Coordinates of C-alpha atoms and ligand atoms in Angstrom, one line a residue:
X1 CA -139.1 119.2 -14.0
X2 CA -136.1 117.4 -14.5
X3 CA -135.3 115.6 -17.4
X4 CA -134.4 111.9 -17.5
X5 CA -130.7 111.2 -16.6
X6 CA -128.7 111.6 -19.8
X7 CA -125.1 111.5 -21.4
X8 CA -124.8 114.5 -23.9
X9 CA -121.7 114.3 -26.3
X10 CA -120.8 117.5 -28.3
X11 CA -118.9 117.1 -31.1
X12 CA -117.5 120.6 -32.1
X13 CA -117.0 121.4 -28.6
X14 CA -114.5 124.2 -28.9
X15 CA -116.6 126.1 -31.6
X16 CA -118.2 129.1 -31.7
X17 CA -121.9 127.8 -31.1
X18 CA -121.0 125.5 -28.3
X19 CA -119.0 128.2 -26.2
X20 CA -121.7 131.1 -27.4
X21 CA -124.8 129.0 -27.2
X22 CA -124.7 125.3 -26.0
X23 CA -122.6 125.3 -22.5
X24 CA -124.6 128.7 -21.4
X25 CA -128.0 126.9 -22.2
X26 CA -127.1 123.7 -20.5
X27 CA -125.4 125.4 -17.5
X28 CA -128.4 127.6 -17.0
X29 CA -130.9 124.6 -16.9
X30 CA -128.3 123.1 -14.5
X31 CA -128.6 125.8 -12.1
X32 CA -132.5 125.6 -12.3
X33 CA -132.5 122.0 -11.2
X34 CA -133.4 120.5 -14.7
X35 CA -130.5 118.1 -15.2
X36 CA -130.3 115.2 -12.7
X37 CA -127.4 114.6 -10.6
X38 CA -125.8 111.9 -12.6
X39 CA -126.1 113.6 -16.1
X40 CA -123.2 114.4 -18.0
X41 CA -121.7 116.5 -20.7
X42 CA -118.9 115.2 -22.8
X43 CA -117.1 117.4 -24.5
X44 CA -115.2 116.4 -27.6
X45 CA -112.0 118.1 -28.4
X46 CA -109.4 117.2 -31.3
X47 CA -106.6 119.1 -29.9
X48 CA -104.8 117.8 -26.3
X49 CA -104.1 121.4 -25.3
X50 CA -108.0 121.8 -25.6
X51 CA -108.4 119.3 -22.7
X52 CA -107.2 121.8 -20.2
X53 CA -107.9 125.3 -22.0
X54 CA -111.7 124.4 -23.0
X55 CA -113.2 124.3 -19.4
X56 CA -111.3 127.6 -18.6
X57 CA -112.8 129.1 -21.5
X58 CA -116.2 127.7 -20.8
X59 CA -115.7 129.2 -17.2
X60 CA -115.0 132.9 -18.7
X61 CA -118.0 132.3 -21.0
X62 CA -120.3 131.2 -18.3
X63 CA -119.0 134.3 -16.0
X64 CA -119.9 136.6 -18.7
X65 CA -123.4 135.2 -18.8
X66 CA -123.6 136.2 -14.9
X67 CA -123.4 132.9 -13.7
X68 CA -122.3 132.7 -9.9
X69 CA -119.1 131.0 -9.2
X70 CA -120.5 128.1 -7.5
X71 CA -122.7 127.6 -10.4
X72 CA -119.8 127.4 -12.8
X73 CA -118.2 124.9 -10.5
X74 CA -121.3 122.7 -10.3
X75 CA -121.8 122.7 -14.3
X76 CA -117.8 122.0 -14.8
X77 CA -118.2 118.9 -12.4
X78 CA -120.7 117.5 -15.0
X79 CA -118.2 118.1 -17.7
X80 CA -115.9 115.4 -19.4
X81 CA -113.4 116.0 -21.8
X82 CA -112.8 113.6 -24.5
X83 CA -109.8 113.9 -27.2
X84 CA -110.9 112.4 -30.6
X85 CA -110.3 113.3 -34.0
X86 CA -114.0 113.0 -35.5
X87 CA -112.3 111.3 -39.0
X88 CA -110.3 108.7 -37.5
X89 CA -112.3 105.9 -36.5
X90 CA -109.1 104.4 -34.5
X91 CA -109.8 107.5 -31.8
X92 CA -113.4 106.7 -30.8
X93 CA -112.0 104.2 -28.2
X94 CA -111.6 107.0 -26.0
X95 CA -115.4 108.2 -26.2
X96 CA -116.3 104.6 -25.6
X97 CA -114.4 104.3 -22.6
X98 CA -115.8 107.4 -21.3
X99 CA -119.4 106.5 -21.6
X100 CA -118.8 103.1 -19.8
X101 CA -121.7 100.8 -19.6
X102 CA -124.0 103.7 -18.5
X103 CA -127.6 102.9 -19.0
X104 CA -128.4 106.9 -19.9
X105 CA -129.8 107.9 -22.8
X106 CA -126.9 109.2 -25.1
X107 CA -127.4 112.2 -27.3
X108 CA -124.7 112.9 -29.8
X109 CA -124.7 117.0 -30.5
X110 CA -122.9 117.5 -33.9
X111 CA -122.1 120.9 -33.7
X112 CA -119.8 120.6 -36.8
X113 CA -119.7 121.5 -40.5
X114 CA -122.1 119.2 -42.5
X115 CA -119.3 117.2 -44.1
X116 CA -118.6 115.8 -40.7
X117 CA -122.2 114.4 -40.1
X118 CA -121.8 111.1 -42.2
X119 CA -118.2 110.3 -41.1
X120 CA -119.1 111.0 -37.3
X121 CA -122.3 108.8 -37.4
X122 CA -120.8 105.8 -39.4
X123 CA -117.7 106.1 -36.9
X124 CA -120.0 105.9 -33.9
X125 CA -121.7 103.1 -35.0
X126 CA -118.6 101.3 -35.9
X127 CA -117.2 101.8 -32.6
X128 CA -120.4 100.3 -31.0
X129 CA -120.9 103.4 -29.2
X130 CA -125.0 103.8 -30.5
X131 CA -127.5 102.4 -28.0
X132 CA -131.2 101.6 -29.2
X133 CA -132.2 105.0 -27.6
X134 CA -129.2 107.1 -28.7
X135 CA -130.3 110.2 -30.6
X136 CA -128.3 112.6 -32.9
X137 CA -128.7 116.3 -33.3
X138 CA -127.7 117.7 -36.4
X139 CA -126.8 121.9 -36.6
X140 CA -127.6 123.5 -39.5
X141 CA -126.7 123.7 -42.5
X142 CA -127.8 120.4 -43.6
X143 CA -126.0 120.4 -46.4
X144 CA -125.6 123.2 -49.1
X145 CA -128.3 121.9 -51.6
X146 CA -131.0 119.3 -51.9
X147 CA -128.6 116.7 -53.2
X148 CA -126.2 117.2 -50.4
X149 CA -129.1 117.3 -47.7
X150 CA -130.3 113.9 -49.3
X151 CA -127.1 112.4 -49.1
X152 CA -126.9 113.4 -45.6
X153 CA -130.2 112.2 -44.6
X154 CA -129.9 109.1 -46.2
X155 CA -126.3 108.1 -44.6
X156 CA -127.7 109.2 -41.1
X157 CA -130.9 107.3 -42.0
X158 CA -129.1 104.0 -42.4
X159 CA -127.6 104.5 -39.1
X160 CA -130.3 106.1 -36.9
X161 CA -134.3 106.0 -37.5
X162 CA -136.0 109.6 -38.1
X163 CA -137.3 108.9 -34.7
X164 CA -134.2 109.6 -33.0
X165 CA -132.7 112.2 -35.5
X166 CA -133.3 115.9 -34.2
X167 CA -132.5 118.5 -37.0
X168 CA -132.3 121.8 -35.0
X169 CA -133.3 125.2 -36.4
X170 CA -132.8 127.3 -33.2
X171 CA -135.5 129.8 -34.1
X172 CA -138.0 127.2 -33.4
X173 CA -137.1 127.3 -30.0
X174 CA -137.7 131.0 -29.6
X175 CA -140.2 131.9 -27.2
X176 CA -142.2 134.2 -29.6
X177 CA -141.9 131.5 -32.6
X178 CA -143.6 129.1 -30.1
X179 CA -146.2 131.5 -29.3
X180 CA -147.2 132.0 -32.8
X181 CA -148.9 128.4 -32.8
X182 CA -150.9 129.6 -29.5
X183 CA -151.7 133.2 -31.1
X184 CA -153.2 131.7 -34.0
X185 CA -154.7 128.3 -32.2
X186 CA -156.0 129.6 -29.2
X187 CA -157.5 133.0 -30.0
X188 CA -160.6 132.8 -32.0
X189 CA -160.1 136.4 -33.0
X190 CA -157.0 135.7 -35.2
X191 CA -157.6 132.6 -36.5
X192 CA -160.8 133.5 -37.9
X193 CA -159.1 136.4 -40.0
X194 CA -155.9 134.4 -40.8
X195 CA -156.4 134.0 -44.7
X196 CA -156.4 136.1 -47.9
X197 CA -160.2 137.1 -47.1
X198 CA -158.8 139.3 -44.6
X199 CA -155.1 139.4 -45.0
X200 CA -153.6 141.8 -47.6
X201 CA -150.0 141.0 -47.3
X202 CA -147.3 139.5 -44.8
X203 CA -143.6 140.7 -44.5
X204 CA -141.3 138.5 -42.5
X205 CA -138.1 140.5 -41.5
X206 CA -135.0 139.2 -39.8
X207 CA -132.6 141.8 -39.8
X208 CA -129.2 141.9 -37.8
X209 CA -126.4 144.6 -37.3
X210 CA -123.7 142.1 -37.3
X211 CA -121.2 141.5 -40.2
X212 CA -119.2 138.7 -41.1
X213 CA -117.8 138.3 -37.4
X214 CA -115.3 135.3 -37.4
X215 CA -116.9 133.0 -39.7
X216 CA -115.6 134.1 -43.1
X217 CA -114.5 130.6 -44.1
X218 CA -118.3 129.3 -43.6
X219 CA -120.2 132.4 -44.5
X220 CA -118.7 133.2 -47.9
X221 CA -119.2 129.7 -49.1
X222 CA -122.6 129.6 -47.9
X223 CA -124.3 133.1 -48.5
X224 CA -127.2 134.8 -46.7
X225 CA -129.8 132.5 -48.6
X226 CA -128.3 129.3 -47.0
X227 CA -127.5 130.4 -43.8
X228 CA -130.9 132.4 -43.0
X229 CA -133.6 131.8 -45.8
X230 CA -133.5 128.1 -46.4
X231 CA -133.8 127.4 -42.5
X232 CA -135.1 130.3 -40.3
X233 CA -137.2 132.3 -42.6
X234 CA -138.9 129.4 -44.2
X235 CA -139.7 127.7 -40.7
X236 CA -141.1 131.2 -39.9
X237 CA -143.2 131.2 -42.7
X238 CA -144.3 127.5 -42.3
X239 CA -145.4 128.2 -38.8
X240 CA -147.2 131.1 -39.8
X241 CA -149.0 129.8 -42.9
X242 CA -150.0 126.4 -41.5
X243 CA -153.2 124.8 -41.3
X244 CA -154.4 123.7 -37.6
X245 CA -152.7 120.5 -36.7
X246 CA -155.1 118.3 -35.1
X247 CA -152.7 118.2 -31.9
X248 CA -149.8 119.9 -30.7
X249 CA -147.6 116.9 -31.5
X250 CA -144.4 116.2 -33.8
X251 CA -145.9 114.1 -36.6
X252 CA -148.9 116.3 -36.8
X253 CA -147.0 119.6 -36.7
X254 CA -144.5 118.6 -39.1
X255 CA -147.2 117.2 -41.7
X256 CA -148.8 120.6 -41.8
X257 CA -145.4 122.5 -42.5
X258 CA -144.5 120.0 -45.1
X259 CA -147.7 121.2 -46.9
X260 CA -147.0 124.7 -47.0
X261 CA -143.6 124.1 -48.2
X262 CA -144.9 122.0 -51.2
X263 CA -147.2 124.7 -51.8
X264 CA -144.8 127.5 -52.0
X265 CA -144.7 128.8 -55.7
X266 CA -141.3 127.9 -57.3
X267 CA -139.3 131.0 -58.3
X268 CA -137.5 129.9 -61.3
X269 CA -135.7 131.2 -64.3
X270 CA -136.5 134.8 -65.1
X271 CA -138.6 135.1 -62.3
X272 CA -135.8 134.8 -60.1
X273 CA -134.8 138.4 -61.0
X274 CA -138.6 139.7 -60.6
X275 CA -139.2 138.3 -57.5
X276 CA -135.7 138.1 -55.6
X277 CA -133.2 140.3 -54.5
X278 CA -129.5 139.6 -53.4
X279 CA -127.4 142.5 -51.7
X280 CA -124.1 142.9 -50.4
X281 CA -123.2 145.5 -47.5
X282 CA -120.5 148.0 -48.3
X283 CA -119.0 150.3 -45.7
X284 CA -121.1 152.5 -43.6
X285 CA -122.5 153.3 -40.1
X286 CA -124.0 151.3 -37.4
X287 CA -124.7 152.9 -34.2
X288 CA -122.7 156.0 -35.2
X289 CA -119.6 153.9 -35.6
X290 CA -118.1 153.4 -39.2
X291 CA -117.8 149.9 -40.3
X292 CA -116.3 148.2 -43.1
X293 CA -117.7 146.8 -46.1
X294 CA -117.8 142.9 -46.6
X295 CA -115.2 142.4 -49.0
X296 CA -113.0 144.7 -46.9
X297 CA -113.9 142.5 -44.0
X298 CA -113.1 139.5 -46.0
X299 CA -109.8 140.7 -47.4
X300 CA -110.8 139.7 -51.2
X301 CA -113.3 140.1 -53.8
X302 CA -116.7 138.1 -53.3
X303 CA -120.0 137.9 -54.8
X304 CA -121.6 136.0 -51.7
X305 CA -124.9 137.8 -50.8
X306 CA -125.5 139.3 -47.0
X307 CA -128.8 140.3 -47.7
X308 CA -131.9 138.6 -49.6
X309 CA -135.2 139.7 -50.3
X310 CA -138.1 137.6 -51.8
X311 CA -141.8 137.9 -52.8
X312 CA -143.3 134.5 -52.4
X313 CA -146.7 133.0 -52.5
X314 CA -148.3 129.9 -51.1
X315 CA -150.5 128.6 -53.6
X316 CA -153.2 126.8 -51.6
X317 CA -156.8 127.7 -50.5
X318 CA -156.1 130.0 -47.6
X319 CA -153.2 132.0 -49.2
X320 CA -154.0 132.2 -52.8
X321 CA -153.1 135.7 -54.0
X322 CA -151.4 136.8 -50.7
X323 CA -147.8 138.2 -51.3
X324 CA -145.6 137.1 -48.7
X325 CA -142.3 139.3 -48.5
X326 CA -139.2 137.8 -46.7
X327 CA -136.3 140.3 -46.0
X328 CA -133.0 139.5 -44.1
X329 CA -129.4 140.7 -44.0
X330 CA -126.4 141.2 -42.1
X331 CA -125.2 144.9 -41.3
X332 CA -128.5 146.5 -41.4
X333 CA -129.9 149.3 -39.8
X334 CA -131.3 147.7 -36.3
X335 CA -131.2 144.1 -35.0
X336 CA -134.9 143.2 -34.9
X337 CA -136.8 140.5 -36.3
X338 CA -140.8 140.6 -36.8
X339 CA -143.8 139.0 -38.7
X340 CA -145.8 142.1 -39.8
X341 CA -149.4 141.1 -40.8
X342 CA -151.1 143.7 -43.0
X343 CA -155.2 143.2 -43.1
X344 CA -157.3 144.4 -45.6
X345 CA -158.8 147.8 -45.3
X346 CA -162.4 148.3 -44.5
X347 CA -164.6 147.8 -47.7
X348 CA -166.3 151.2 -47.3
X349 CA -165.4 154.3 -45.1
X350 CA -168.4 155.9 -43.5
X351 CA -166.0 158.9 -42.7
X352 CA -165.4 160.0 -46.2
X353 CA -165.9 163.7 -46.6
X354 CA -166.1 164.2 -42.9
X355 CA -162.2 165.4 -42.9
X356 CA -161.7 163.0 -39.9
X357 CA -158.8 161.8 -41.1
X358 CA -156.9 161.6 -44.7
X359 CA -157.0 157.8 -45.0
X360 CA -158.0 154.8 -42.7
X361 CA -155.0 153.0 -42.3
X362 CA -155.5 149.2 -42.4
X363 CA -154.9 147.2 -39.2
X364 CA -151.4 145.9 -38.8
X365 CA -150.6 142.8 -36.0
X366 CA -146.8 142.9 -35.6
X367 CA -145.2 139.9 -34.0
X368 CA -142.0 140.9 -32.7
X369 CA -139.3 138.0 -32.3
X370 CA -136.6 140.2 -30.8
X371 CA -135.6 142.4 -29.5
X372 CA -138.6 143.8 -27.2
X373 CA -140.5 140.5 -28.2
X374 CA -143.9 140.7 -28.0
X375 CA -147.2 141.9 -30.2
X376 CA -148.5 145.2 -31.5
X377 CA -151.9 145.5 -33.0
X378 CA -152.5 148.6 -35.1
X379 CA -155.9 150.2 -34.8
X380 CA -157.6 153.3 -35.9
X381 CA -159.0 155.2 -33.1
X382 CA -161.0 158.5 -32.4
X383 CA -159.1 161.2 -30.8
X384 CA -161.0 162.2 -27.9
X385 CA -162.7 165.6 -27.5
X386 CA -166.0 167.0 -28.6
X387 CA -164.6 169.2 -31.5
X388 CA -164.5 167.8 -35.0
X389 CA -164.0 164.1 -35.4
X390 CA -160.4 163.1 -35.7
X391 CA -159.4 159.7 -36.5
X392 CA -155.8 158.3 -36.1
X393 CA -154.1 155.1 -35.8
X394 CA -152.7 153.9 -32.4
X395 CA -151.1 150.6 -31.1
X396 CA -152.2 148.0 -28.7
X397 CA -148.9 147.1 -27.2
X398 CA -148.0 143.7 -25.3
X399 CA -144.6 143.1 -24.4
X400 CA -143.3 139.9 -22.8
X401 CA -141.1 141.8 -20.3
X402 CA -144.0 143.6 -18.9
X403 CA -146.9 140.9 -19.5
X404 CA -145.0 137.9 -17.7
X405 CA -142.6 137.6 -14.9
X406 CA -141.1 134.5 -16.0
X407 CA -137.6 134.6 -17.5
X408 CA -137.6 134.3 -21.4
X409 CA -135.1 131.2 -22.2
X410 CA -132.6 131.1 -24.6
X411 CA -133.8 128.8 -27.7
X412 CA -131.2 126.3 -26.7
X413 CA -132.2 125.8 -23.6
X414 CA -135.6 124.7 -24.8
X415 CA -134.4 122.4 -27.7
X416 CA -131.8 120.7 -25.7
X417 CA -134.0 119.4 -23.0
X418 CA -136.7 118.4 -25.4
X419 CA -134.1 116.2 -27.2
X420 CA -133.4 114.6 -23.9
X421 CA -137.0 114.5 -23.3
X422 CA -137.4 112.6 -26.8
X423 CA -140.0 115.6 -28.1
X424 CA -139.3 116.3 -31.9
X425 CA -142.3 118.8 -32.1
X426 CA -139.6 121.7 -32.6
X427 CA -137.1 119.8 -34.9
X428 CA -137.3 119.7 -38.4
X429 CA -138.1 116.0 -40.4
X430 CA -136.0 115.3 -43.3
X431 CA -138.9 116.1 -45.8
X432 CA -138.9 119.6 -44.4
X433 CA -135.4 120.3 -45.1
X434 CA -135.3 118.6 -48.2
X435 CA -138.5 120.6 -49.4
X436 CA -137.0 123.9 -48.4
X437 CA -133.7 123.5 -50.5
X438 CA -136.1 122.3 -53.3
X439 CA -137.4 125.6 -53.2
X440 CA -134.1 127.5 -52.7
X441 CA -131.9 125.7 -55.1
X442 CA -133.5 127.2 -58.2
X443 CA -133.2 130.7 -56.9
X444 CA -129.4 130.3 -56.2
X445 CA -129.0 129.0 -59.6
X446 CA -130.9 131.4 -61.1
X447 CA -128.8 134.2 -59.5
X448 CA -125.7 132.7 -61.7
X449 CA -127.7 133.7 -64.5
X450 CA -129.7 136.7 -63.7
X451 CA -128.2 138.3 -60.8
X452 CA -124.5 137.3 -60.6
X453 CA -123.4 140.4 -59.0
X454 CA -125.3 141.4 -55.7
X455 CA -126.7 145.0 -55.3
X456 CA -124.8 147.3 -53.0
X457 CA -126.0 148.6 -49.9
X458 CA -124.3 151.0 -47.2
X459 CA -124.0 149.1 -43.8
X460 CA -126.6 150.5 -41.3
X461 CA -129.4 150.7 -43.9
X462 CA -132.4 148.2 -45.0
X463 CA -130.6 146.9 -47.9
X464 CA -130.4 147.7 -51.5
X465 CA -132.8 149.9 -53.2
X466 CA -134.1 147.0 -55.3
X467 CA -135.4 145.5 -52.1
X468 CA -138.0 148.6 -51.6
X469 CA -138.5 148.7 -55.4
X470 CA -139.7 144.7 -55.2
X471 CA -142.6 145.6 -52.6
X472 CA -143.4 149.5 -53.8
X473 CA -143.8 148.1 -57.4
X474 CA -147.1 146.3 -56.0
X475 CA -148.4 149.8 -53.9
X476 CA -147.0 148.4 -50.6
X477 CA -144.2 149.3 -48.4
X478 CA -141.9 147.8 -45.7
X479 CA -143.1 148.0 -42.1
X480 CA -139.8 149.3 -40.8
X481 CA -139.6 149.7 -36.9
X482 CA -141.0 152.6 -35.2
Ligands
LIG501 C1 -127.6 131.6 -37.2 C2 -126.8 132.0 -38.5 O1 -128.3 130.3 -37.5 O2 -128.4 132.7 -37.0 C3 -126.1 133.5 -38.0 O3 -125.8 131.2 -38.6 C4 -127.1 134.4 -37.7 O4 -125.4 134.0 -39.3 C5 -128.0 133.8 -36.3 O5 -126.4 135.7 -37.0 C6 -129.1 134.6 -36.0 O6 -129.7 134.2 -34.9 P1 -130.4 135.2 -33.9 O7 -130.9 134.1 -32.7 O8 -129.2 135.9 -33.1 O9 -131.3 135.8 -34.7

């Protein structure tokens, strides 16, 4: 269904995210007829040469995405280039002029570093560009700690109400992440066993093979905890662990997520050393290619972490005693993200002494986010045959690509149209962001004292040996992909 007519203003339009994700997502939606004819995308650039240059770059990018020339042209017709310096209020007149007197809903996507969020919102207000229906979209990272996140939320909140502030975490737009709620709350089978009664442990892994890419300036200052854990992994954890909201509605879902974050047991002081591991990749091999270590890529020494593992616990009635292990890193052996749920073993084996199998493996449900999105459920099965009873683990395997004919949209396609429709369900409330920082901050500061130097791991492996120790000392092991 088409969205209501809109004007979408993108700050940071020449940046990596806009080119890689935002323009392709919008062009895709345009191609599918979701963007009404009169809607416009206004791209803010700071340099005069980008006014000419950026549309060409966008066209090249859309071509790479496989869009036909007429589709690319149709998208470029919607594009208005606006020259403006975000920090100079006097330059906002150009945007005001470009927007004109249109009645369309205005959304402002701040695809910029967080230190520009406050000045941009203030300058938009000063220039009288915001209307009573205008929305602002804030890209992550939202600050670099609780104090800076609060400062941003307070300042933006003085200009736009929470109901028109959209804090994006693109993981919430991924199909498989949205399916988490459906899996739990539309299937009796899972919801009934979704607690410490039946679950032994949960592992959330987000592994990437890419390294620093061209983001040294941002990434080295942030580190992996701020870049991935504070947002993506904690959002996955929340959706995994929430209590059933009474309906699928922004307020209800967000309230439940906040409760999970509040129930996360703090990791402070010496516990930081016990329950967390920070690593940094050295040289190694990925897909048969030699790759450089982090500091070689960076060109200088650095103690920034590119890998994090954490053992956490949600202290509430449902989850007491169930360890939730988080693990995420750059330059790991394989790109894959999943939530692996290991159930408790059966209370008694009737097969003991029959030599049918060495042991009964516990059931394991793997929710695979990417690649090969889908679900796998490991069950114990009898090997067919009339001879001696033999029992082995086998998988029920449901893949999105074979189970559905529909194309899986990119997360940003979904999220951008949700903003235009005014649906905040898949966006973060300020309390979620702040609560997540409140949990992450003591770990980051604890590292100064307890883990000032990250553990080395070779690129192309599953992280430092300490991460293996973190889980193996509890008699468990990481569920690496087959
Ligand atoms: C971004 C991080 O938010 O997510 C990047 O800043 C990371 O460092 C990316 O590479 C991963 O996203 P995806 O969708 O490729 O898993």
